[in-house]
mmCIF file of C-alpha atoms and ligand atoms in Angstrom:
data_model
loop_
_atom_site.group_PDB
_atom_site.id
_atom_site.type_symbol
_atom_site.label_atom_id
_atom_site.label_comp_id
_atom_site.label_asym_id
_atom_site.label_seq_id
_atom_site.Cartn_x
_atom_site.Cartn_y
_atom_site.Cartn_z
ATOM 1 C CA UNK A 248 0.000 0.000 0.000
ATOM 2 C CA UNK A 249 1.595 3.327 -0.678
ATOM 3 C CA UNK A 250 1.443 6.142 2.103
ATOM 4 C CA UNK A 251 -1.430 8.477 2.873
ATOM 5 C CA UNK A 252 -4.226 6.691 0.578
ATOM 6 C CA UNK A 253 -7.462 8.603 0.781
ATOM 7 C CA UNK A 254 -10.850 6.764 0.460
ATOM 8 C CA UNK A 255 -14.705 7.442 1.144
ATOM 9 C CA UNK A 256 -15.237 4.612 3.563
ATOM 10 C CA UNK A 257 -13.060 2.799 5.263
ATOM 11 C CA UNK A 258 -13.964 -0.574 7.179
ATOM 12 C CA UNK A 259 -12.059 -1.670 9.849
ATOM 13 C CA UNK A 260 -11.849 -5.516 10.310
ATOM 14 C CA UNK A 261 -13.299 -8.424 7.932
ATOM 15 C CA UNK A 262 -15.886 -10.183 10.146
ATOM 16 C CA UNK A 263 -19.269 -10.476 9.143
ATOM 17 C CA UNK A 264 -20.176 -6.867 9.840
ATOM 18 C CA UNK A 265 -17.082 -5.385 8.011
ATOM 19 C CA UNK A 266 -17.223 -7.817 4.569
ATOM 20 C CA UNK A 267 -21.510 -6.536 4.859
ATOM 21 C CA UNK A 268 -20.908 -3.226 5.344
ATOM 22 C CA UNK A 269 -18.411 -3.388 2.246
ATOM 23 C CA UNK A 270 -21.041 -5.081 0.222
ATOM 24 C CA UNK A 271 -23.661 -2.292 0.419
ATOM 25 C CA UNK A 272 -20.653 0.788 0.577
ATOM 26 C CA UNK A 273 -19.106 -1.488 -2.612
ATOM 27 C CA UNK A 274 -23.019 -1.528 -4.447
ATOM 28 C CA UNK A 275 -22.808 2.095 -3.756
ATOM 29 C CA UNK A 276 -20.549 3.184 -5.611
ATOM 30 C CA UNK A 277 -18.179 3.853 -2.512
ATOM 31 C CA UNK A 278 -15.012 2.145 -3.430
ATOM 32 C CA UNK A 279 -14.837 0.896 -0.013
ATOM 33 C CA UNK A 280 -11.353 -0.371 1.649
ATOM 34 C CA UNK A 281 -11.542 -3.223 4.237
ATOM 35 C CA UNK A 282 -8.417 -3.489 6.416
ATOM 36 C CA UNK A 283 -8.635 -7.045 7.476
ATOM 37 C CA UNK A 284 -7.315 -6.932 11.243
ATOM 38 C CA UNK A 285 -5.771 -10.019 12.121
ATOM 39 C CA UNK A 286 -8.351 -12.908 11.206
ATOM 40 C CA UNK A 287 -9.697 -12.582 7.738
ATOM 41 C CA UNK A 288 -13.673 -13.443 8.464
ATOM 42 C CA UNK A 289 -13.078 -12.539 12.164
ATOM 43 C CA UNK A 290 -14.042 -14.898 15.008
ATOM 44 C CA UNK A 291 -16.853 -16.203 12.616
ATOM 45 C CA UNK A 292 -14.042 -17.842 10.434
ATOM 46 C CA UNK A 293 -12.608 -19.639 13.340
ATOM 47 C CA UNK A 294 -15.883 -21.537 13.610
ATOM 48 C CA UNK A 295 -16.328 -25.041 12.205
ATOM 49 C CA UNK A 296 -19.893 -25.463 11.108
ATOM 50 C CA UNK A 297 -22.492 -22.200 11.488
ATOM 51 C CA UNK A 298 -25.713 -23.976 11.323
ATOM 52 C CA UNK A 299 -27.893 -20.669 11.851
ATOM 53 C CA UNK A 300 -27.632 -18.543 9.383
ATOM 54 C CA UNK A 301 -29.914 -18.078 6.764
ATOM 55 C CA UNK A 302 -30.006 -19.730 3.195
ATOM 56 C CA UNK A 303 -27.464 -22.486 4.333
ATOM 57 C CA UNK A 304 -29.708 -25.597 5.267
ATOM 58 C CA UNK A 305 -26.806 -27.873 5.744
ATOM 59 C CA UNK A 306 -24.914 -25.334 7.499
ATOM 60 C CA UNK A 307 -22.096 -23.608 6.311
ATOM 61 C CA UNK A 308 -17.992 -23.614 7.304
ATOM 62 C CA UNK A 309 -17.024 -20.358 9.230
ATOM 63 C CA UNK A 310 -13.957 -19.511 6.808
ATOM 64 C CA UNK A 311 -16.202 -20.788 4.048
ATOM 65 C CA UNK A 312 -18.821 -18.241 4.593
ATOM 66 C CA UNK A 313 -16.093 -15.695 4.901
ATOM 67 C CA UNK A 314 -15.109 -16.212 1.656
ATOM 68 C CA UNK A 315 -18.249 -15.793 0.341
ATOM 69 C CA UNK A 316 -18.743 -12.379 2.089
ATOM 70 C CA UNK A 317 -15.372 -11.335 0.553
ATOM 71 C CA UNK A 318 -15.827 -12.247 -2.726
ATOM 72 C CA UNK A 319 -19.599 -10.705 -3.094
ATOM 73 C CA UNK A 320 -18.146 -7.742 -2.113
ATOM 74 C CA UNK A 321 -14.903 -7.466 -4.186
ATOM 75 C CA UNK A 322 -17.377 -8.459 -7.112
ATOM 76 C CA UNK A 323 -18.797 -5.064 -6.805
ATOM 77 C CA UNK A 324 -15.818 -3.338 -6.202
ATOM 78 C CA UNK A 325 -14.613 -3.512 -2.136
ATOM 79 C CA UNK A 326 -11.314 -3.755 -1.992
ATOM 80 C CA UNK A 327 -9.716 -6.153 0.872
ATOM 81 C CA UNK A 328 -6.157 -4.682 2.622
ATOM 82 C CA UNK A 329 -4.238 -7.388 4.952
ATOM 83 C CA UNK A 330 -3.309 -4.667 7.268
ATOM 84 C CA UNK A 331 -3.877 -3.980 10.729
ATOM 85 C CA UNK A 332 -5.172 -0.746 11.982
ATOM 86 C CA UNK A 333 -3.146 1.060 15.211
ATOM 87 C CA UNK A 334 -4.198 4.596 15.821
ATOM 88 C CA UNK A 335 -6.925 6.827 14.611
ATOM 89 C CA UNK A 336 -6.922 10.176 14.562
ATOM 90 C CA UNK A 337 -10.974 11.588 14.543
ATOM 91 C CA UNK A 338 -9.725 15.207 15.516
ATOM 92 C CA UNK A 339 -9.814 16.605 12.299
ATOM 93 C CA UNK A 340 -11.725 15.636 8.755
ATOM 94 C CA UNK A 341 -10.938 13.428 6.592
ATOM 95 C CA UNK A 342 -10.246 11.262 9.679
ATOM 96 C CA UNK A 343 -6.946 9.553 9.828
ATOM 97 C CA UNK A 344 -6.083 5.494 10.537
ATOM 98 C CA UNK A 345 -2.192 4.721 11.099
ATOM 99 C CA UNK A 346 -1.809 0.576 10.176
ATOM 100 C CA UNK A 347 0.779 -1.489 10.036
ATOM 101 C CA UNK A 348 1.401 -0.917 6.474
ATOM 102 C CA UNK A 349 1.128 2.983 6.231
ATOM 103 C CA UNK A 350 -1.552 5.323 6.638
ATOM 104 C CA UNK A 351 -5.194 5.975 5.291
ATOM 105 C CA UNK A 352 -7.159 9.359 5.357
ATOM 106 C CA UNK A 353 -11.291 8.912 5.070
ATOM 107 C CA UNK A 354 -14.539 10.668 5.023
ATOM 108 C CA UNK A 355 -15.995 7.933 6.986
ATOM 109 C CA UNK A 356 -15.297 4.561 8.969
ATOM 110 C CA UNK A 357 -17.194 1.664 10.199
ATOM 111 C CA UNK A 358 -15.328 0.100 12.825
ATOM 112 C CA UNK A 359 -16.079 -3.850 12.668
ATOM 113 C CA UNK A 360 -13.152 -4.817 14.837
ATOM 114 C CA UNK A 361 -15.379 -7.526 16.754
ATOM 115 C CA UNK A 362 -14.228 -8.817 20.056
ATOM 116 C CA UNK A 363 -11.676 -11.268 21.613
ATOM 117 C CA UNK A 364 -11.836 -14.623 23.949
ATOM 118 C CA UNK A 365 -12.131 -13.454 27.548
ATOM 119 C CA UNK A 366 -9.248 -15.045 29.566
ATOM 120 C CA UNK A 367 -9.805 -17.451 32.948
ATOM 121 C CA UNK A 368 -7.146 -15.146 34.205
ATOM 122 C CA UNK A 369 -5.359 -18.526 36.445
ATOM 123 C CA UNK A 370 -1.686 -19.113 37.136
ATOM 124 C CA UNK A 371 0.211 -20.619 34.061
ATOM 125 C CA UNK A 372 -3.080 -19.808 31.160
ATOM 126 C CA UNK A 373 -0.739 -17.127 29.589
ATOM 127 C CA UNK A 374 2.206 -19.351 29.558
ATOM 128 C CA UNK A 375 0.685 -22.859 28.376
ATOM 129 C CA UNK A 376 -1.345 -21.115 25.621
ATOM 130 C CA UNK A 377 -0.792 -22.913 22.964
ATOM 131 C CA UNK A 378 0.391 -25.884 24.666
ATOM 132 C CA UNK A 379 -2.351 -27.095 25.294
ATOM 133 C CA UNK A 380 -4.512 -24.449 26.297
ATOM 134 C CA UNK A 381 -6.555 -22.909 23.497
ATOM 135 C CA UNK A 382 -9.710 -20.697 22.862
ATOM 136 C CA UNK A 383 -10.221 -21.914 18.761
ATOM 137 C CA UNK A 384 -11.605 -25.721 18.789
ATOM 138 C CA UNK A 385 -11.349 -25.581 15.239
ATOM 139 C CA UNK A 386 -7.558 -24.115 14.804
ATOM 140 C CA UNK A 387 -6.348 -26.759 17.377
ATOM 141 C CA UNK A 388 -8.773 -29.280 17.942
ATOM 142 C CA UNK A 389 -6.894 -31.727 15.514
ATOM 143 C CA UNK A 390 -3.985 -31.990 18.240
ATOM 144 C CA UNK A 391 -6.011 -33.208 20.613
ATOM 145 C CA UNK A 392 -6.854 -36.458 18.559
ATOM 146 C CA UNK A 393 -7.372 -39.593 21.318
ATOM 147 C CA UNK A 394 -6.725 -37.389 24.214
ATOM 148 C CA UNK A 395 -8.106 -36.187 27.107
ATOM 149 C CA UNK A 396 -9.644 -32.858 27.168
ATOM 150 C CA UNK A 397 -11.650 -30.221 29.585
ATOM 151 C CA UNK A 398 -13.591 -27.349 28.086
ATOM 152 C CA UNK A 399 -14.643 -24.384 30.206
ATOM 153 C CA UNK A 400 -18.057 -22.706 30.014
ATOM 154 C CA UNK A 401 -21.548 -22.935 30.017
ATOM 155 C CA UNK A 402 -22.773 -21.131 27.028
ATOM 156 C CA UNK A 403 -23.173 -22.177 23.241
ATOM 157 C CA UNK A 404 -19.462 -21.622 22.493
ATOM 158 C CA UNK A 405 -18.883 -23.907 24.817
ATOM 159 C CA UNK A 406 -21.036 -26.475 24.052
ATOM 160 C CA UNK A 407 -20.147 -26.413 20.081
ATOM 161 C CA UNK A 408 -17.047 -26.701 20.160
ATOM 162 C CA UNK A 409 -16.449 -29.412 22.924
ATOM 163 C CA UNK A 410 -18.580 -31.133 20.143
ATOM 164 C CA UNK A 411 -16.409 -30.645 18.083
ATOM 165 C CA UNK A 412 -13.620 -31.731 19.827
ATOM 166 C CA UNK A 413 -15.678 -35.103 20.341
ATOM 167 C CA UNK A 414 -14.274 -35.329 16.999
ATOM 168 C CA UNK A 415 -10.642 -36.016 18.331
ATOM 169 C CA UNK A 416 -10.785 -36.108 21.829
ATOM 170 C CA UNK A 417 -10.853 -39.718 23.992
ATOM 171 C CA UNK A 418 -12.809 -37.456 25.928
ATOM 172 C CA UNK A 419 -14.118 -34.013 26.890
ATOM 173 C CA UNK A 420 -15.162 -32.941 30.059
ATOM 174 C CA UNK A 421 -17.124 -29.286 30.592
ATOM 175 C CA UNK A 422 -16.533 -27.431 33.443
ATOM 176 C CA UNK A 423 -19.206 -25.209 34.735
ATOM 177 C CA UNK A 424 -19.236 -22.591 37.471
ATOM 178 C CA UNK A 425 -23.041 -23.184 38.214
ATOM 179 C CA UNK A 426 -25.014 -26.394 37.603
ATOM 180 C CA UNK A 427 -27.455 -24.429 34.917
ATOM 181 C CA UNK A 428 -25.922 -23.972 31.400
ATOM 182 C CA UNK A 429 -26.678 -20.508 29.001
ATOM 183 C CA UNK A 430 -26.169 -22.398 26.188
ATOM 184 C CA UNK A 431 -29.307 -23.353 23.883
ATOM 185 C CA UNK A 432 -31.419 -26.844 24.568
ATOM 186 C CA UNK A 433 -30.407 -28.567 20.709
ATOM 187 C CA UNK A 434 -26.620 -27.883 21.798
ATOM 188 C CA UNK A 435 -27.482 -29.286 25.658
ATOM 189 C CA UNK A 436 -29.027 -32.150 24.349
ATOM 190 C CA UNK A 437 -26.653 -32.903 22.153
ATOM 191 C CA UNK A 438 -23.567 -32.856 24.245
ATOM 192 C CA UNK A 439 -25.488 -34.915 27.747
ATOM 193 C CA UNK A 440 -26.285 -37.799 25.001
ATOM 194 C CA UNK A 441 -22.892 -37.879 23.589
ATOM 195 C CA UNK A 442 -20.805 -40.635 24.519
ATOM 196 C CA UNK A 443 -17.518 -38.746 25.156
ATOM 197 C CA UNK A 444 -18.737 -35.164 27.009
ATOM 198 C CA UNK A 445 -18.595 -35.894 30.442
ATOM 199 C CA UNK A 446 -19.634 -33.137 33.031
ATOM 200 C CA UNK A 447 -18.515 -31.479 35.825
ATOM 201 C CA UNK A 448 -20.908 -28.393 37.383
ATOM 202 C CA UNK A 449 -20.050 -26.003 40.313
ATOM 203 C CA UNK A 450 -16.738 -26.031 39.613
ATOM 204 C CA UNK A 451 -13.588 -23.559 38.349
ATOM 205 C CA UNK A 452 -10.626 -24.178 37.175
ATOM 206 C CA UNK A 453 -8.034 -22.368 39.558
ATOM 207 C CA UNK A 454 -4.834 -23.468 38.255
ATOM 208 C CA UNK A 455 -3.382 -24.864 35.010
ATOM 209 C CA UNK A 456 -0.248 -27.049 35.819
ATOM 210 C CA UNK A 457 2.279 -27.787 33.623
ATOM 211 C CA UNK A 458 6.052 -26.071 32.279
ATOM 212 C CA UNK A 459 6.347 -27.126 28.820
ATOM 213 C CA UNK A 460 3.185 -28.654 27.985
ATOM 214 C CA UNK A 461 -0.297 -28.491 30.352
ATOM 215 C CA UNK A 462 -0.432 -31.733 32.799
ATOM 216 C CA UNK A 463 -3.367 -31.047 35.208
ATOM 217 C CA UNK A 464 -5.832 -28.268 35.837
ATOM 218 C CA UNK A 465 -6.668 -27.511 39.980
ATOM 219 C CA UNK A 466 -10.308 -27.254 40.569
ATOM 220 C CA UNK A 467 -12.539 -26.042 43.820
ATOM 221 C CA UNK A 468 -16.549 -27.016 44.063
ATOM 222 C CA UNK A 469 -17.901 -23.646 44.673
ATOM 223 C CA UNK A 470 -20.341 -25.102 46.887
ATOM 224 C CA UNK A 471 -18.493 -27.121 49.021
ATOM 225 C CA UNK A 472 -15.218 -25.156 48.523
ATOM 226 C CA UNK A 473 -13.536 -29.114 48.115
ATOM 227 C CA UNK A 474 -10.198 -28.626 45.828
ATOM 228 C CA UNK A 475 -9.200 -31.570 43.610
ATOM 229 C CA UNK A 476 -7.224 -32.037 40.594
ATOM 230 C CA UNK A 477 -8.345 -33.584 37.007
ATOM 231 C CA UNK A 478 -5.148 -34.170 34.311
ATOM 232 C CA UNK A 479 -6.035 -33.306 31.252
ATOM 233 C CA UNK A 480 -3.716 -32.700 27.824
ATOM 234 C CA UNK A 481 -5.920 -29.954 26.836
ATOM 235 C CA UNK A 482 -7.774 -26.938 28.255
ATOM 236 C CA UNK A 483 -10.181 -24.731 25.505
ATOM 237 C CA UNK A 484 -11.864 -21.774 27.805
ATOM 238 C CA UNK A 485 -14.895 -20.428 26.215
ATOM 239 C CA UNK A 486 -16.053 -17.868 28.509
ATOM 240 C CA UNK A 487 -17.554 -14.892 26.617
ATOM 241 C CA UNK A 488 -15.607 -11.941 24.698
ATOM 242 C CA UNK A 489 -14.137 -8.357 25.368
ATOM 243 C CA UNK A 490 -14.825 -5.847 22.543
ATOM 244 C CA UNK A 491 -11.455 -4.372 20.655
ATOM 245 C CA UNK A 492 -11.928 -1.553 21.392
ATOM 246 C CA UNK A 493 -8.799 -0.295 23.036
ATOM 247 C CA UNK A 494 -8.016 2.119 20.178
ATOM 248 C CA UNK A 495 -10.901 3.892 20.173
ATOM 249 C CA UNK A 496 -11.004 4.536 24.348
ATOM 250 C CA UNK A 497 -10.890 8.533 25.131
ATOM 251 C CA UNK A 498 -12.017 8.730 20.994
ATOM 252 C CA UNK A 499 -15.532 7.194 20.894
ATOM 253 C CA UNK A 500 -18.183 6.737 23.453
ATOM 254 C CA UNK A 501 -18.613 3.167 25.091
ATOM 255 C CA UNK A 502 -20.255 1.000 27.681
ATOM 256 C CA UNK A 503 -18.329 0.131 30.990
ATOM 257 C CA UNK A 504 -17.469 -2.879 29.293
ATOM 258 C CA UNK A 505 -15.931 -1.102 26.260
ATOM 259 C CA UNK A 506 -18.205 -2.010 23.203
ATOM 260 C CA UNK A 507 -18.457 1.042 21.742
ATOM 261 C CA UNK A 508 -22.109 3.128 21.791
ATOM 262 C CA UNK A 509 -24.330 3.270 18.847
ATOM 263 C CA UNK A 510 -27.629 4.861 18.468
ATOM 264 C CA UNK A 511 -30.430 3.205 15.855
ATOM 265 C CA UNK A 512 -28.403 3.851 12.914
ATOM 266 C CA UNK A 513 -25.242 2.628 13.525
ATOM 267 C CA UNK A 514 -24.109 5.739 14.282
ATOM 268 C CA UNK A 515 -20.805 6.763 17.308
ATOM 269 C CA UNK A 516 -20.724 10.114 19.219
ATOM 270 C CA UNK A 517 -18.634 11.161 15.862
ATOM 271 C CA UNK A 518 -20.055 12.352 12.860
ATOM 272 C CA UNK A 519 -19.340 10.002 9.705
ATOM 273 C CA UNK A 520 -17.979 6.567 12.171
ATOM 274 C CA UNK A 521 -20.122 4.456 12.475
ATOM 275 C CA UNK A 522 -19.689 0.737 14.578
ATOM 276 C CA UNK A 523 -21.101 -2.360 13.791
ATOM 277 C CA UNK A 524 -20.830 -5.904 14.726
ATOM 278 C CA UNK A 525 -19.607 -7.460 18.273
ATOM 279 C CA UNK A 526 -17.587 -4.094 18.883
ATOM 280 C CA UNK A 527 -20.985 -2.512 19.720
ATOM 281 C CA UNK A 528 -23.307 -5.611 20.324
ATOM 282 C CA UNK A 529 -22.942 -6.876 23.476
ATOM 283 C CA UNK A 530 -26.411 -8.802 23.493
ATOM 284 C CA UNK A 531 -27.177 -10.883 20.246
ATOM 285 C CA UNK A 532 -23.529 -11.433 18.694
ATOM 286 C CA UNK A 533 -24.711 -13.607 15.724
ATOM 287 C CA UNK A 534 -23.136 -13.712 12.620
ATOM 288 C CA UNK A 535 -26.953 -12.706 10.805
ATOM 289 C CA UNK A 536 -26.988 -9.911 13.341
ATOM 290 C CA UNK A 537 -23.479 -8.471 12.578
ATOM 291 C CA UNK A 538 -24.099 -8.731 8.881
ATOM 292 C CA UNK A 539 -27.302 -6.669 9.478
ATOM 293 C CA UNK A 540 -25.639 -4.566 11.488
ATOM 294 C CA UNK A 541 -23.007 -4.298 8.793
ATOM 295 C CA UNK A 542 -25.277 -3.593 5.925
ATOM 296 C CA UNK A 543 -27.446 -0.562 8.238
ATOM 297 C CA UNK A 544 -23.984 1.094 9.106
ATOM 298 C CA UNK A 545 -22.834 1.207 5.306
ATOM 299 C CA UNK A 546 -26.092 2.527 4.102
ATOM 300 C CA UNK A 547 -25.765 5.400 7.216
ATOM 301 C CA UNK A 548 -22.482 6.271 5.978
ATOM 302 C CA UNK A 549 -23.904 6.237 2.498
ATOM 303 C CA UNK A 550 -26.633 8.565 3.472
ATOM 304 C CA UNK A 551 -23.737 10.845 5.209
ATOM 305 C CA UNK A 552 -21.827 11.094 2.616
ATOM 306 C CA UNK A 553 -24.129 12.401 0.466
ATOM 307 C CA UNK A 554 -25.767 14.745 3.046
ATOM 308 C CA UNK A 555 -21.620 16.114 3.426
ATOM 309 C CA UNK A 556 -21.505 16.471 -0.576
ATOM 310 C CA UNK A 557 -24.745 18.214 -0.790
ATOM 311 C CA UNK A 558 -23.426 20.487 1.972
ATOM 312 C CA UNK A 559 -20.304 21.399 0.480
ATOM 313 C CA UNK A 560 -22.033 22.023 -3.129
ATOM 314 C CA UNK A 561 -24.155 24.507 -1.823
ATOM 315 C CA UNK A 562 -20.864 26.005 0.125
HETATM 316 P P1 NAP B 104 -21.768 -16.526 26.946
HETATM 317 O O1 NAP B 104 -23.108 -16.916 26.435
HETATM 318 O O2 NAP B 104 -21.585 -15.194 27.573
HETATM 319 O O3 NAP B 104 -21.340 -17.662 27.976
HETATM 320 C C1 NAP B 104 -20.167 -17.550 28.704
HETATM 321 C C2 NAP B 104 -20.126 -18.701 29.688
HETATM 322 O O4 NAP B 104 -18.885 -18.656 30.358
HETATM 323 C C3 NAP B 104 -21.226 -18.640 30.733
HETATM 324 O O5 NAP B 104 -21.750 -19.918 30.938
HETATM 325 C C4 NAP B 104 -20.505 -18.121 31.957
HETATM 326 O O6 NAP B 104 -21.005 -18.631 33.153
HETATM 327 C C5 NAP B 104 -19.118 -18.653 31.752
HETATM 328 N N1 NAP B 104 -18.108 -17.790 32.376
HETATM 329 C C6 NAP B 104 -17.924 -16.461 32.212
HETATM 330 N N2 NAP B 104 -16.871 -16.032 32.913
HETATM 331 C C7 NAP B 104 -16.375 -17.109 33.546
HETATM 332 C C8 NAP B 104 -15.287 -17.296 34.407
HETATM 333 N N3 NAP B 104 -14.469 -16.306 34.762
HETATM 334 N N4 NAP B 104 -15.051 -18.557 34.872
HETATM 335 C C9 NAP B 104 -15.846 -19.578 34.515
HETATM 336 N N5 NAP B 104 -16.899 -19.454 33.681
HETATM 337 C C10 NAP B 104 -17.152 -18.229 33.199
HETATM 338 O O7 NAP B 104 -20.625 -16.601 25.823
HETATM 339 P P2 NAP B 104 -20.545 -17.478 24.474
HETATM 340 O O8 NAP B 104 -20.884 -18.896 24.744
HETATM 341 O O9 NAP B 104 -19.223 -17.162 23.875
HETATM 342 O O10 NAP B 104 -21.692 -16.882 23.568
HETATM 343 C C11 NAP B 104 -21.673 -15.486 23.250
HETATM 344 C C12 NAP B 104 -22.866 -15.156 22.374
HETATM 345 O O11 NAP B 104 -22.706 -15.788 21.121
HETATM 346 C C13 NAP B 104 -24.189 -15.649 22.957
HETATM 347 O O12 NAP B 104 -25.191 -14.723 22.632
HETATM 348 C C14 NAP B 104 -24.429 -16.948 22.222
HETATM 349 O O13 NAP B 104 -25.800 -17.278 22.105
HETATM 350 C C15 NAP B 104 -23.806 -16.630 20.874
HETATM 351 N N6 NAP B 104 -23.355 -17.876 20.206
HETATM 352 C C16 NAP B 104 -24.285 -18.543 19.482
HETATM 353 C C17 NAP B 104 -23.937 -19.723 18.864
HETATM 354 C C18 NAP B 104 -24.995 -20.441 18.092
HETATM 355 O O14 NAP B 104 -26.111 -19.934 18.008
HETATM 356 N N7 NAP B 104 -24.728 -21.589 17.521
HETATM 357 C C19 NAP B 104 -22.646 -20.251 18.977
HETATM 358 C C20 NAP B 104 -21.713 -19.553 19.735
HETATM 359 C C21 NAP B 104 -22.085 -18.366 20.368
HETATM 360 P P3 NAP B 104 -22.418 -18.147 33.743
HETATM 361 O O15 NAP B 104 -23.454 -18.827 32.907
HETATM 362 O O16 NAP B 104 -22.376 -18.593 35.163
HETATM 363 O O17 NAP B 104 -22.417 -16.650 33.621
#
């Protein structure tokens, strides 16, 4: 990419809310950049099957559908950047983005940067990611093949994909803080008649042990406060999301929990950025919602844009 590019609309991250918006900015007539971030697809491509959204009976692969977005909306002109956005600068118009390749100016943004696996926060997670503790089933499932494994969580990421480590795993066993489960009644069903999925409610992990590779995980019953210890060669934690928003804190208005604040339209505290996607959904976070979400923001900006050209012909 060569410095300072200028463009009308500028997405930021490819999820299902970024390719969307760039489908409807692309059909009009917008020339739209997406800046990928760094999972082409976003979380939705790290999912195996998606068996909800629309128009895909037999369900759909994450990456698949990803790949679909993209090339829908490159077929009407969207262009996709691998780059990662840093810094933005919404102090003065056109607004500015600093990424890792250089440095964009735009009349407007849609910020799609989605959200990130919450962390059990225990002694050792940080250092035994990756061997063997994971938050992607389907990136690292396939090293877990005829071995033991303990998923943490109660809610429908949890449940999928410690099915889908049934796959590989000898075993999985789901650890649950409470002894009632968020996740939906198909996916509970599913996993209690399963052969493999073993369970194991009012309980946290408190410990991962291991120093080159994860051994044993330390757990307490919350109710009875008993400690005991279950080995294990793999740990996924599946415990919800944090919004990426860091870059946008002091910039952009947001909930306590950072997703950033958008009223009916899609529309931030700042004139012409818009947010769509898990970075301002902190209730539904479906891949049909995002796209929605998506496709309303890129119209708004649409409608902006022309409101802003209007204004400065009549200047
Ligand atoms: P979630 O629904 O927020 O569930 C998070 C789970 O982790 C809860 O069971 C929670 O326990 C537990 N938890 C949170 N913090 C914990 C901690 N520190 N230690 C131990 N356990 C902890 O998150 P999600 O499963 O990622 O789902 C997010 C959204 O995506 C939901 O709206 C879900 O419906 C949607 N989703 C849908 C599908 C699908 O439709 N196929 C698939 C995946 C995700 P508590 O229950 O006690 O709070």
């Amino acid at each position: 990419m060569s410095d300072n590019k200028h463009v009308k609309v500028l997405i930021l991250g490819s999820g299902p809310a970024g390719l969307s918006a760039a489908l409807y900015a692309a059909r009009a007539e917008l020339a739209p950049v997406v800046l990928t971030g760094m999972q082409l697809g976003g979380q939705a491509a790290l999912t195996h099957t998606i068996e909800n959204y629309p128009g895909f009976p037999e369900g759909v692969g994450g990456a698949q559908l990803g790949e679909l977005f993209q090339k829908q909306a490159e077929a009407f002109g969207a262009k996709v950047e691998f780059d990662l956005a840093n810094a933005v600068d919404f102090s003065q118009r056109p607004y500015k983005v600093t990424t890792d390749s250089g440095e964009y100016t735009a009349d407007s943004i849609i910020i799609s940067t989605g959200a990130s696996p919450t962390l059990l926060k225990i002694p050792n997670e940080v250092e035994l990611t990756g061997k063997g503790i994971s938050y992607c089933a389907t990136c690292d499932g396939w090293f877990f093949k005829d071995k033991k494994v303990v998923v943490v969580g109660g809610g429908d990421s949890a449940f999928e994909e410690a099915l889908f480590i049934t796959r590989y795993a000898s075993s999985v066993t789901l650890i649950h803080r409470r002894d009632e489960f968020r996740a939906g009644q198909i996916l509970q069903n599913r996993a209690k008649e399963h052969p493999k999925m073993n369970f194991i409610l009012n309980t946290v992990v408190t410990e991962a042990v291991g120093t080159d590779k994860l051994e044993s995980l330390k757990l307490k019953n919350v109710i009875t406060n008993e400690e005991s210890t279950i080995e294990t060669d793999g740990l996924f934690i599946f415990i919800g999301h944090v919004p990426n928003s860091q870059m946008f804190k002091g910039k952009l208005e947001m909930s306590e929990l950072g997703y950033i604040k958008v009223n009916d339209k899609m529309e931030t505290n700042m004139p012409g950025v818009f947010a769509a996607g898990e970075i301002a959904d902190p209730t539904f976070r479906q891949v049909v919602t995002s796209a929605g979400m998506g496709a309303a923001a890129a119209i708004q900006a649409t409608r902006y844009l022309e409101e802003q050209e209007a204004t400065h012909s009549q200047a």
